Amino acid sequence: MPKFQTLAGLGLAACLAGPALAQSPPAVQIQAQSVLQDWRCGTPPFDPYRFATAAMAPSDCGYSSTTIKGDYDPGETLVIPVVVHVLQTSGGTGYVSPALVQSQIDILNEDFQALPGTPGQPGTNGKIQFELATVDPSGNATTGITYSNNTTWYNDGGSYWNTLAWDTNRYLNIYTNSAGGYLGYVPDLPQGGIVGTTSDRVVIYWASFGRNSAYGPPYDQGRTTTHEVGHYLGLYHTFEGGCGSGYTSGDRIADTASESSPTFGCPGTKSSCGSADPVHNYMDYSDDTCMWEFTPEQINRMRCTIYNYRPNLYTVGGTGPSGPGTAFCAGDGSGTGCPCNNQGAAGHGCQNSTGAGAQLTASGTASIGAGDLVLHGSDLVSGQSGLYFQGDNQISGGNGAVFGDGLRCTGLNTVRLQIRMASASGTSNTTVNVAAAGGVSAGQTKRYQLWYRDPAFSPCLSGFNLSNGYEVTWLP
Ligand SMILES: [Zn+2]
């Protein structure tokens, strides 16, 4: 692919013209870093002149600093729906098969979850999961892949995102095309305010998309997409700011060693800032087969970014096909059943002061032996307590009975599990201790629900509400 070698100048121009710098002083301010980035990745570097304009609400993972907190350590699995838009020339150049698209989704999961037995195993399990969307923005079933034949769009022109983007608050939009001469890029980090605009996206050179892709070595194992999704979730390059270190310079992460410049190839040893360079980090420029880790602090910053900058993007794991149980007594948004005619969003309990209504899901397995079933409440009321409980039956056939502002759907032989406070992001979780819950036997089905405080919900003012129900059939 020699054409890339000649595109450094074009890449620089594209970078300088990018929307990320619209509010910055003229382009001279970012010189050297952009030249370094070359054709490998077109994501804009940190720009000190954006301190004033790009600073959104203060957070633990802002544009210019990171604050590591335990709240952002991997707990609940965050599931992100993905739509892949394949942009081909009118002659069909740029075709990416559905199987190749799925292989790329698989690679994201291998890398963001350090799945055992895969090339991503040596990394850190961030409990971030990617799934091709199964429902489109209109509520219709979808493969999560769109195809367009448009040579202008293939050449990364024509503002295709204004036509094609699916609600960027709710979907990760990935486009494959020429990527403007880069292997990939994002227009900006989410901390810059791009979230929710149609231009919020990840763009990948089609020939480097998926496993054993057409580019061939060394950029054919899908790690370009892993790298760009890292940017999409708020990460800088490991070489950002050269030898800068700590949480307010360099890549704003302390457990990635600093390096003065990108790494290419796969050097056995390389030390540019007095310590071993992070050549195996996904946010470097090493060969695909040479990169295999996000560090724990990079995971922390990404999860912080999801909670604070992309709060509508994820669902908590367990609702997908791999979940250990099924939801019931869950709203469909049609407005029936709940008191005050206020049924919550699809899959949630009755509406509450967060708007959506609480959602109860689960992750882990239904194995009694493993003991790893975790119930997750989301869209709860921040700082309010809630009680997880278990019962044997679905009340009224799973439709529930009015109780406070919500519906009680779980009954018979009720057992209290644990009381949990909802976090600032309105989530809580509890691991089900089956012994403490009175014991269960293999083949037995139990129902779970979350009863929580919501003193400010004005239509009813009962002071409490309930999530949807969640049903698990236990296994040995
Ligand atoms: Zn990059």
Tab-separated table of C-alpha atoms and ligand atoms in Angstrom:
chain	number	residue	atom	x	y	z
A	1	MET	CA	0.000	0.000	0.000
A	2	PRO	CA	2.645	2.532	-0.990
A	3	LYS	CA	0.085	5.257	-1.494
A	4	PHE	CA	0.059	5.876	2.240
A	5	GLN	CA	3.702	6.774	2.217
A	6	THR	CA	2.969	9.841	0.133
A	7	LEU	CA	0.011	11.108	2.048
A	8	ALA	CA	1.596	12.649	5.083
A	9	GLY	CA	1.023	16.102	3.676
A	10	LEU	CA	-2.585	15.397	2.847
A	11	GLY	CA	-3.100	13.869	6.238
A	12	LEU	CA	-1.785	16.951	7.909
A	13	ALA	CA	-4.060	19.146	5.879
A	14	ALA	CA	-7.071	17.019	6.736
A	15	CYS	CA	-6.187	17.159	10.377
A	16	LEU	CA	-5.818	20.914	10.402
A	17	ALA	CA	-9.132	21.356	8.690
A	18	GLY	CA	-10.930	19.019	11.027
A	19	PRO	CA	-13.887	20.147	13.079
A	20	ALA	CA	-12.013	19.479	16.288
A	21	LEU	CA	-9.948	22.582	15.770
A	22	ALA	CA	-12.741	24.879	14.762
A	23	GLN	CA	-12.462	26.895	17.934
A	24	SER	CA	-8.683	26.890	18.140
A	25	PRO	CA	-6.165	29.439	17.019
A	26	PRO	CA	-4.823	28.809	13.528
A	27	ALA	CA	-3.185	25.582	12.648
A	28	VAL	CA	0.389	26.485	13.410
A	29	GLN	CA	-0.262	25.594	17.020
A	30	ILE	CA	-0.230	21.854	16.500
A	31	GLN	CA	2.665	21.321	14.089
A	32	ALA	CA	4.934	18.505	15.174
A	33	GLN	CA	2.449	16.077	16.634
A	34	SER	CA	0.388	15.959	13.465
A	35	VAL	CA	3.417	15.262	11.335
A	36	LEU	CA	4.268	12.404	13.647
A	37	GLN	CA	0.827	10.923	13.274
A	38	ASP	CA	1.355	10.637	9.566
A	39	TRP	CA	-1.024	8.226	7.775
A	40	ARG	CA	-1.423	5.787	10.635
A	41	CYS	CA	-4.158	7.565	12.550
A	42	GLY	CA	-5.894	10.842	11.843
A	43	THR	CA	-7.252	11.478	15.314
A	44	PRO	CA	-6.314	15.020	16.403
A	45	PRO	CA	-3.723	15.313	19.169
A	46	PHE	CA	-4.239	17.161	22.417
A	47	ASP	CA	-4.490	20.891	21.731
A	48	PRO	CA	-3.560	23.151	24.644
A	49	TYR	CA	-5.592	26.009	23.167
A	50	ARG	CA	-8.757	24.040	23.751
A	51	PHE	CA	-8.529	24.214	27.511
A	52	ALA	CA	-11.057	26.989	27.616
A	53	THR	CA	-13.378	25.982	24.824
A	54	ALA	CA	-13.435	22.204	25.083
A	55	ALA	CA	-13.808	21.918	28.807
A	56	MET	CA	-17.283	20.586	29.355
A	57	ALA	CA	-18.702	19.844	32.759
A	58	PRO	CA	-15.842	18.845	35.040
A	59	SER	CA	-15.386	15.131	35.209
A	60	ASP	CA	-12.910	12.474	36.214
A	61	CYS	CA	-11.900	11.894	32.610
A	62	GLY	CA	-11.816	15.352	31.073
A	63	TYR	CA	-10.071	16.600	27.973
A	64	SER	CA	-6.934	17.600	29.876
A	65	SER	CA	-6.752	15.294	32.901
A	66	THR	CA	-7.781	11.971	34.404
A	67	THR	CA	-8.835	11.138	37.951
A	68	ILE	CA	-8.765	7.403	38.597
A	69	LYS	CA	-11.643	6.211	40.780
A	70	GLY	CA	-12.799	2.812	41.900
A	71	ASP	CA	-16.268	3.617	40.566
A	72	TYR	CA	-14.861	3.145	37.078
A	73	ASP	CA	-13.116	-0.157	37.657
A	74	PRO	CA	-14.666	-2.983	35.654
A	75	GLY	CA	-17.858	-4.086	37.391
A	76	GLU	CA	-20.986	-4.374	35.363
A	77	THR	CA	-20.497	-5.276	31.718
A	78	LEU	CA	-21.262	-2.302	29.493
A	79	VAL	CA	-22.775	-3.431	26.200
A	80	ILE	CA	-22.417	-1.054	23.256
A	81	PRO	CA	-24.547	-1.473	20.123
A	82	VAL	CA	-22.625	-0.983	16.900
A	83	VAL	CA	-23.703	-0.114	13.381
A	84	VAL	CA	-21.146	-0.586	10.609
A	85	HIS	CA	-21.678	1.492	7.471
A	86	VAL	CA	-19.762	0.000	4.534
A	87	LEU	CA	-19.063	2.691	1.922
A	88	GLN	CA	-18.026	1.356	-1.484
A	89	THR	CA	-17.252	2.986	-4.806
A	90	SER	CA	-19.917	2.808	-7.474
A	91	GLY	CA	-17.830	-0.069	-8.849
A	92	GLY	CA	-17.889	-1.973	-5.575
A	93	THR	CA	-14.368	-1.312	-4.290
A	94	GLY	CA	-14.419	-1.373	-0.509
A	95	TYR	CA	-16.800	-4.284	-0.032
A	96	VAL	CA	-16.633	-5.798	3.435
A	97	SER	CA	-18.624	-8.997	3.921
A	98	PRO	CA	-20.966	-9.486	6.873
A	99	ALA	CA	-18.668	-12.256	8.118
A	100	LEU	CA	-15.703	-9.899	8.045
A	101	VAL	CA	-17.741	-7.279	9.916
A	102	GLN	CA	-18.603	-9.857	12.570
A	103	SER	CA	-14.938	-10.840	12.853
A	104	GLN	CA	-14.134	-7.225	13.687
A	105	ILE	CA	-16.797	-7.146	16.398
A	106	ASP	CA	-15.274	-10.363	17.755
A	107	ILE	CA	-11.818	-8.744	17.821
A	108	LEU	CA	-13.164	-5.751	19.747
A	109	ASN	CA	-14.563	-8.112	22.361
A	110	GLU	CA	-11.344	-10.127	22.505
A	111	ASP	CA	-9.333	-6.951	23.059
A	112	PHE	CA	-11.632	-4.988	25.382
A	113	GLN	CA	-12.381	-8.084	27.481
A	114	ALA	CA	-8.988	-9.833	27.213
A	115	LEU	CA	-10.841	-12.990	26.280
A	116	PRO	CA	-8.931	-16.190	27.110
A	117	GLY	CA	-7.562	-18.105	24.148
A	118	THR	CA	-7.567	-15.080	21.835
A	119	PRO	CA	-4.855	-12.635	20.759
A	120	GLY	CA	-6.292	-10.146	23.269
A	121	GLN	CA	-5.798	-12.437	26.269
A	122	PRO	CA	-2.672	-10.725	27.707
A	123	GLY	CA	-4.550	-7.435	28.169
A	124	THR	CA	-6.991	-6.165	30.782
A	125	ASN	CA	-10.632	-7.241	30.968
A	126	GLY	CA	-12.477	-3.931	30.762
A	127	LYS	CA	-15.911	-5.568	30.696
A	128	ILE	CA	-16.861	-3.519	27.655
A	129	GLN	CA	-18.803	-5.538	25.106
A	130	PHE	CA	-19.683	-4.718	21.515
A	131	GLU	CA	-22.635	-6.141	19.612
A	132	LEU	CA	-23.950	-5.438	16.148
A	133	ALA	CA	-27.223	-3.597	16.633
A	134	THR	CA	-30.307	-5.776	16.330
A	135	VAL	CA	-32.775	-2.890	16.389
A	136	ASP	CA	-32.404	0.226	14.249
A	137	PRO	CA	-33.329	3.761	15.377
A	138	SER	CA	-36.882	3.266	14.085
A	139	GLY	CA	-37.329	0.121	16.134
A	140	ASN	CA	-37.036	-2.277	13.206
A	141	ALA	CA	-34.957	-5.436	13.170
A	142	THR	CA	-31.536	-4.984	11.558
A	143	THR	CA	-28.264	-6.771	10.875
A	144	GLY	CA	-26.395	-3.725	12.175
A	145	ILE	CA	-24.663	-3.314	8.792
A	146	THR	CA	-25.522	-0.859	5.997
A	147	TYR	CA	-24.067	-0.789	2.489
A	148	SER	CA	-23.746	2.252	0.249
A	149	ASN	CA	-22.282	2.610	-3.238
A	150	ASN	CA	-21.040	6.178	-3.534
A	151	THR	CA	-17.550	6.978	-4.788
A	152	THR	CA	-17.460	10.359	-3.062
A	153	TRP	CA	-18.339	8.733	0.243
A	154	TYR	CA	-15.792	5.978	-0.376
A	155	ASN	CA	-13.207	8.720	-0.705
A	156	ASP	CA	-14.290	10.015	2.710
A	157	GLY	CA	-15.982	13.072	1.212
A	158	GLY	CA	-19.513	14.344	0.924
A	159	SER	CA	-20.351	14.482	4.642
A	160	TYR	CA	-21.881	11.009	4.369
A	161	TRP	CA	-22.475	10.977	8.112
A	162	ASN	CA	-25.250	13.538	7.763
A	163	THR	CA	-27.133	11.009	5.647
A	164	LEU	CA	-26.171	7.750	7.284
A	165	ALA	CA	-25.571	8.277	11.000
A	166	TRP	CA	-27.755	6.420	13.442
A	167	ASP	CA	-28.402	8.368	16.661
A	168	THR	CA	-24.842	8.798	17.872
A	169	ASN	CA	-26.001	9.026	21.479
A	170	ARG	CA	-27.204	5.443	21.254
A	171	TYR	CA	-25.029	3.690	18.637
A	172	LEU	CA	-21.333	3.424	17.930
A	173	ASN	CA	-21.252	4.373	14.234
A	174	ILE	CA	-18.310	2.826	12.380
A	175	TYR	CA	-17.725	3.629	8.706
A	176	THR	CA	-15.396	1.716	6.395
A	177	ASN	CA	-14.041	3.456	3.296
A	178	SER	CA	-10.694	4.932	2.176
A	179	ALA	CA	-10.522	6.725	5.550
A	180	GLY	CA	-9.075	9.720	3.764
A	181	GLY	CA	-5.664	8.076	3.383
A	182	TYR	CA	-5.317	7.056	7.029
A	183	LEU	CA	-5.715	3.585	8.454
A	184	GLY	CA	-8.354	5.110	10.668
A	185	TYR	CA	-9.415	8.115	12.695
A	186	VAL	CA	-12.055	9.680	14.880
A	187	PRO	CA	-12.830	13.372	14.327
A	188	ASP	CA	-12.440	14.134	18.013
A	189	LEU	CA	-12.435	12.650	21.482
A	190	PRO	CA	-15.882	12.597	23.133
A	191	GLN	CA	-14.581	15.087	25.709
A	192	GLY	CA	-14.589	17.736	22.972
A	193	GLY	CA	-18.365	17.862	22.641
A	194	ILE	CA	-18.904	15.783	19.497
A	195	VAL	CA	-21.243	13.264	21.154
A	196	GLY	CA	-24.732	13.378	19.734
A	197	THR	CA	-23.720	15.157	16.527
A	198	THR	CA	-23.921	13.234	13.271
A	199	SER	CA	-20.161	13.530	12.810
A	200	ASP	CA	-19.451	11.501	15.965
A	201	ARG	CA	-17.931	8.392	14.400
A	202	VAL	CA	-15.086	5.947	13.896
A	203	VAL	CA	-13.682	5.700	10.354
A	204	ILE	CA	-11.575	2.709	9.289
A	205	TYR	CA	-9.738	1.948	6.048
A	206	TRP	CA	-11.827	-0.892	4.659
A	207	ALA	CA	-8.838	-3.125	3.856
A	208	SER	CA	-7.724	-3.069	7.500
A	209	PHE	CA	-11.165	-3.934	8.878
A	210	GLY	CA	-11.733	-7.401	10.322
A	211	ARG	CA	-9.566	-10.484	10.756
A	212	ASN	CA	-7.156	-11.375	7.924
A	213	SER	CA	-8.350	-8.360	5.984
A	214	ALA	CA	-7.307	-7.407	2.454
A	215	TYR	CA	-4.469	-5.085	3.474
A	216	GLY	CA	-2.346	-8.031	4.589
A	217	PRO	CA	0.326	-7.803	7.288
A	218	PRO	CA	1.074	-5.861	9.348
A	219	TYR	CA	-2.329	-4.122	9.528
A	220	ASP	CA	-4.762	-6.961	8.876
A	221	GLN	CA	-5.754	-8.225	12.330
A	222	GLY	CA	-8.358	-5.641	13.220
A	223	ARG	CA	-6.290	-3.683	15.722
A	224	THR	CA	-6.752	-0.415	13.832
A	225	THR	CA	-10.381	-0.553	14.931
A	226	THR	CA	-9.426	-1.447	18.507
A	227	HIS	CA	-7.129	1.606	18.531
A	228	GLU	CA	-9.730	3.974	17.072
A	229	VAL	CA	-12.463	2.756	19.414
A	230	GLY	CA	-9.985	3.512	22.196
A	231	HIS	CA	-10.022	7.134	20.998
A	232	TYR	CA	-13.807	6.991	20.673
A	233	LEU	CA	-13.892	6.095	24.384
A	234	GLY	CA	-11.590	8.942	25.364
A	235	LEU	CA	-8.009	7.637	25.125
A	236	TYR	CA	-5.007	9.521	23.783
A	237	HIS	CA	-2.008	7.995	22.031
A	238	THR	CA	0.629	6.580	24.355
A	239	PHE	CA	3.099	9.013	22.759
A	240	GLU	CA	0.841	12.036	23.239
A	241	GLY	CA	2.938	14.881	24.579
A	242	GLY	CA	6.184	12.955	24.206
A	243	CYS	CA	7.788	12.140	27.541
A	244	GLY	CA	5.037	13.812	29.545
A	245	SER	CA	3.685	11.618	32.333
A	246	GLY	CA	1.026	11.517	35.011
A	247	TYR	CA	-2.632	12.429	34.869
A	248	THR	CA	-2.334	15.961	33.488
A	249	SER	CA	0.189	15.565	30.671
A	250	GLY	CA	1.123	13.003	28.062
A	251	ASP	CA	-1.753	10.570	27.550
A	252	ARG	CA	-3.290	11.581	30.900
A	253	ILE	CA	-2.683	8.049	32.184
A	254	ALA	CA	0.008	7.123	34.704
A	255	ASP	CA	0.365	3.376	34.149
A	256	THR	CA	1.338	3.653	30.502
A	257	ALA	CA	5.036	4.406	30.240
A	258	SER	CA	5.690	7.589	28.303
A	259	GLU	CA	7.460	7.529	24.957
A	260	SER	CA	8.800	10.315	22.820
A	261	SER	CA	7.369	9.131	19.507
A	262	PRO	CA	5.187	6.406	18.016
A	263	THR	CA	6.448	2.855	17.696
A	264	PHE	CA	6.285	1.192	14.296
A	265	GLY	CA	6.907	-2.486	13.637
A	266	CYS	CA	7.498	-4.582	16.734
A	267	PRO	CA	10.834	-3.789	18.353
A	268	GLY	CA	12.015	-6.169	21.050
A	269	THR	CA	13.186	-3.338	23.225
A	270	LYS	CA	12.694	0.377	22.844
A	271	SER	CA	13.218	3.066	25.431
A	272	SER	CA	12.750	6.705	24.571
A	273	CYS	CA	11.907	8.331	27.919
A	274	GLY	CA	14.049	6.397	30.367
A	275	SER	CA	11.739	3.379	30.677
A	276	ALA	CA	10.513	0.639	28.359
A	277	ASP	CA	8.162	2.110	25.767
A	278	PRO	CA	4.587	0.739	25.770
A	279	VAL	CA	4.997	-0.893	22.370
A	280	HIS	CA	2.321	-3.513	23.067
A	281	ASN	CA	-0.325	-0.969	23.933
A	282	TYR	CA	-3.273	-0.636	21.559
A	283	MET	CA	-2.821	3.147	21.609
A	284	ASP	CA	0.652	2.980	20.085
A	285	TYR	CA	1.321	2.490	16.337
A	286	SER	CA	2.892	-0.971	16.498
A	287	ASP	CA	1.993	-3.791	14.114
A	288	ASP	CA	-1.362	-5.450	14.708
A	289	THR	CA	0.176	-8.644	16.050
A	290	CYS	CA	2.455	-6.641	18.374
A	291	MET	CA	-0.295	-4.850	20.317
A	292	TRP	CA	-2.300	-6.605	22.976
A	293	GLU	CA	-3.145	-4.436	25.917
A	294	PHE	CA	-5.061	-1.597	27.451
A	295	THR	CA	-3.761	-0.869	30.942
A	296	PRO	CA	-6.088	-0.827	33.989
A	297	GLU	CA	-6.015	2.977	34.020
A	298	GLN	CA	-6.866	3.185	30.347
A	299	ILE	CA	-9.845	0.932	31.088
A	300	ASN	CA	-10.749	3.187	34.018
A	301	ARG	CA	-10.672	6.279	31.793
A	302	MET	CA	-12.739	4.588	29.087
A	303	ARG	CA	-15.419	3.427	31.507
A	304	CYS	CA	-15.459	6.896	33.065
A	305	THR	CA	-15.895	8.313	29.557
A	306	ILE	CA	-18.827	6.031	28.859
A	307	TYR	CA	-20.588	6.941	32.111
A	308	ASN	CA	-19.941	10.668	31.835
A	309	TYR	CA	-19.782	11.488	28.133
A	310	ARG	CA	-21.731	8.665	26.499
A	311	PRO	CA	-24.391	7.914	29.124
A	312	ASN	CA	-27.003	6.800	26.616
A	313	LEU	CA	-24.726	4.534	24.610
A	314	TYR	CA	-24.643	1.402	26.715
A	315	THR	CA	-26.879	-1.114	28.366
A	316	VAL	CA	-25.747	-3.187	31.282
A	317	GLY	CA	-24.817	-6.712	30.268
A	318	GLY	CA	-27.231	-9.584	30.433
A	319	THR	CA	-29.935	-8.433	28.061
A	320	GLY	CA	-28.210	-9.858	25.025
A	321	PRO	CA	-28.254	-13.435	23.804
A	322	SER	CA	-25.472	-14.363	26.205
A	323	GLY	CA	-27.391	-13.143	29.268
A	324	PRO	CA	-28.200	-15.736	31.922
A	325	GLY	CA	-31.902	-14.930	32.192
A	326	THR	CA	-34.788	-12.947	30.759
A	327	ALA	CA	-36.628	-9.771	31.680
A	328	PHE	CA	-40.341	-9.738	32.361
A	329	CYS	CA	-42.806	-7.142	33.572
A	330	ALA	CA	-40.783	-4.759	31.398
A	331	GLY	CA	-42.205	-1.711	29.708
A	332	ASP	CA	-42.662	-1.470	25.978
A	333	GLY	CA	-43.158	2.293	26.057
A	334	SER	CA	-46.842	1.983	25.207
A	335	GLY	CA	-48.031	3.566	28.419
A	336	THR	CA	-50.119	0.832	29.978
A	337	GLY	CA	-50.039	-0.927	33.310
A	338	CYS	CA	-48.189	1.512	35.517
A	339	PRO	CA	-49.907	3.957	37.852
A	340	CYS	CA	-50.154	7.539	36.593
A	341	ASN	CA	-50.044	6.155	33.061
A	342	ASN	CA	-46.295	6.365	33.116
A	343	GLN	CA	-44.798	3.179	31.810
A	344	GLY	CA	-41.054	3.423	31.327
A	345	ALA	CA	-38.890	2.873	28.280
A	346	ALA	CA	-38.792	-0.482	26.553
A	347	GLY	CA	-37.240	-3.073	28.841
A	348	HIS	CA	-37.514	-0.870	31.932
A	349	GLY	CA	-39.849	-0.688	34.909
A	350	CYS	CA	-42.370	2.095	35.441
A	351	GLN	CA	-41.152	5.603	34.747
A	352	ASN	CA	-39.341	7.431	37.534
A	353	SER	CA	-37.679	10.784	38.051
A	354	THR	CA	-34.769	9.771	35.784
A	355	GLY	CA	-37.290	9.566	32.953
A	356	ALA	CA	-36.604	6.064	31.727
A	357	GLY	CA	-37.632	3.909	34.671
A	358	ALA	CA	-35.248	1.488	36.344
A	359	GLN	CA	-33.883	-1.465	34.437
A	360	LEU	CA	-32.837	-4.752	36.023
A	361	THR	CA	-30.476	-6.980	34.063
A	362	ALA	CA	-27.828	-9.532	34.968
A	363	SER	CA	-24.411	-10.784	33.981
A	364	GLY	CA	-22.321	-13.788	34.847
A	365	THR	CA	-23.941	-17.199	34.705
A	366	ALA	CA	-26.896	-19.021	36.253
A	367	SER	CA	-24.543	-21.665	37.610
A	368	ILE	CA	-25.073	-22.415	41.306
A	369	GLY	CA	-21.526	-23.752	41.484
A	370	ALA	CA	-19.976	-20.679	39.917
A	371	GLY	CA	-21.947	-18.297	42.136
A	372	ASP	CA	-21.218	-15.437	39.759
A	373	LEU	CA	-24.689	-14.176	38.883
A	374	VAL	CA	-24.666	-10.400	39.277
A	375	LEU	CA	-27.879	-8.371	39.177
A	376	HIS	CA	-27.540	-4.875	37.780
A	377	GLY	CA	-29.865	-1.950	38.334
A	378	SER	CA	-29.564	1.058	36.039
A	379	ASP	CA	-31.495	4.301	35.513
A	380	LEU	CA	-31.935	4.400	39.276
A	381	VAL	CA	-32.124	7.594	41.287
A	382	SER	CA	-28.631	8.713	42.160
A	383	GLY	CA	-27.773	8.409	45.855
A	384	GLN	CA	-30.988	6.603	46.789
A	385	SER	CA	-31.152	3.134	48.306
A	386	GLY	CA	-32.734	0.089	46.764
A	387	LEU	CA	-33.492	-3.453	47.866
A	388	TYR	CA	-32.831	-6.423	45.596
A	389	PHE	CA	-35.216	-9.270	46.319
A	390	GLN	CA	-36.064	-12.739	45.077
A	391	GLY	CA	-39.353	-14.584	44.768
A	392	ASP	CA	-40.729	-17.772	43.288
A	393	ASN	CA	-43.537	-16.411	41.124
A	394	GLN	CA	-44.441	-13.770	38.605
A	395	ILE	CA	-47.325	-11.768	40.073
A	396	SER	CA	-50.418	-11.624	37.854
A	397	GLY	CA	-48.786	-13.636	35.142
A	398	GLY	CA	-45.868	-11.273	34.933
A	399	ASN	CA	-47.941	-8.111	34.572
A	400	GLY	CA	-47.475	-7.159	38.206
A	401	ALA	CA	-49.656	-5.344	40.695
A	402	VAL	CA	-49.582	-1.621	41.427
A	403	PHE	CA	-47.227	-0.871	44.315
A	404	GLY	CA	-46.087	2.701	44.951
A	405	ASP	CA	-45.148	4.331	41.670
A	406	GLY	CA	-44.486	1.000	40.044
A	407	LEU	CA	-45.526	-2.598	39.673
A	408	ARG	CA	-44.580	-5.432	41.957
A	409	CYS	CA	-43.999	-8.395	39.676
A	410	THR	CA	-42.135	-10.855	41.917
A	411	GLY	CA	-43.797	-12.678	44.797
A	412	LEU	CA	-44.256	-15.883	46.814
A	413	ASN	CA	-41.600	-16.950	49.314
A	414	THR	CA	-39.957	-13.575	48.958
A	415	VAL	CA	-36.376	-13.262	50.189
A	416	ARG	CA	-34.532	-9.996	50.715
A	417	LEU	CA	-31.120	-10.011	49.097
A	418	GLN	CA	-29.168	-6.795	49.578
A	419	ILE	CA	-29.707	-3.069	49.938
A	420	ARG	CA	-27.535	-1.011	47.632
A	421	MET	CA	-27.071	2.716	47.122
A	422	ALA	CA	-27.301	3.940	43.554
A	423	SER	CA	-24.109	5.527	42.242
A	424	ALA	CA	-23.835	9.014	40.803
A	425	SER	CA	-24.566	7.470	37.419
A	426	GLY	CA	-27.717	5.778	38.769
A	427	THR	CA	-26.451	2.218	38.874
A	428	SER	CA	-25.968	-0.452	41.493
A	429	ASN	CA	-25.392	-4.179	41.504
A	430	THR	CA	-25.327	-7.196	43.751
A	431	THR	CA	-23.920	-10.685	43.426
A	432	VAL	CA	-26.629	-13.203	44.251
A	433	ASN	CA	-25.621	-15.317	47.216
A	434	VAL	CA	-27.845	-18.321	46.694
A	435	ALA	CA	-27.157	-19.779	50.115
A	436	ALA	CA	-28.191	-16.562	51.812
A	437	ALA	CA	-31.215	-16.452	49.531
A	438	GLY	CA	-32.537	-19.653	51.021
A	439	GLY	CA	-30.800	-21.939	48.581
A	440	VAL	CA	-31.812	-22.894	45.087
A	441	SER	CA	-31.586	-26.154	43.225
A	442	ALA	CA	-30.709	-26.850	39.630
A	443	GLY	CA	-33.686	-26.464	37.354
A	444	GLN	CA	-35.477	-24.108	39.727
A	445	THR	CA	-36.620	-20.752	38.359
A	446	LYS	CA	-36.348	-17.667	40.534
A	447	ARG	CA	-37.579	-14.138	39.915
A	448	TYR	CA	-35.746	-10.979	40.905
A	449	GLN	CA	-36.732	-7.363	41.224
A	450	LEU	CA	-35.372	-4.113	42.650
A	451	TRP	CA	-37.430	-1.889	44.948
A	452	TYR	CA	-35.893	1.576	45.324
A	453	ARG	CA	-36.527	5.060	46.699
A	454	ASP	CA	-37.527	7.941	44.432
A	455	PRO	CA	-38.843	10.738	46.654
A	456	ALA	CA	-38.881	13.409	43.956
A	457	PHE	CA	-41.057	11.774	41.319
A	458	SER	CA	-43.915	14.247	41.086
A	459	PRO	CA	-46.836	12.460	39.442
A	460	CYS	CA	-47.343	9.913	42.217
A	461	LEU	CA	-45.231	10.970	45.200
A	462	SER	CA	-45.316	7.530	46.742
A	463	GLY	CA	-41.594	7.839	47.340
A	464	PHE	CA	-40.649	4.488	45.870
A	465	ASN	CA	-40.732	2.518	42.632
A	466	LEU	CA	-39.662	-0.821	41.181
A	467	SER	CA	-37.639	-2.080	38.284
A	468	ASN	CA	-38.802	-4.628	35.764
A	469	GLY	CA	-38.581	-8.279	36.825
A	470	TYR	CA	-35.759	-10.626	35.852
A	471	GLU	CA	-36.082	-14.399	35.712
A	472	VAL	CA	-33.307	-16.963	36.018
A	473	THR	CA	-33.485	-20.724	35.745
A	474	TRP	CA	-30.621	-22.040	37.821
A	475	LEU	CA	-28.124	-24.592	36.574
A	476	PRO	CA	-25.828	-26.941	38.548
B	1	ZN	ZN	-4.768	7.102	16.979
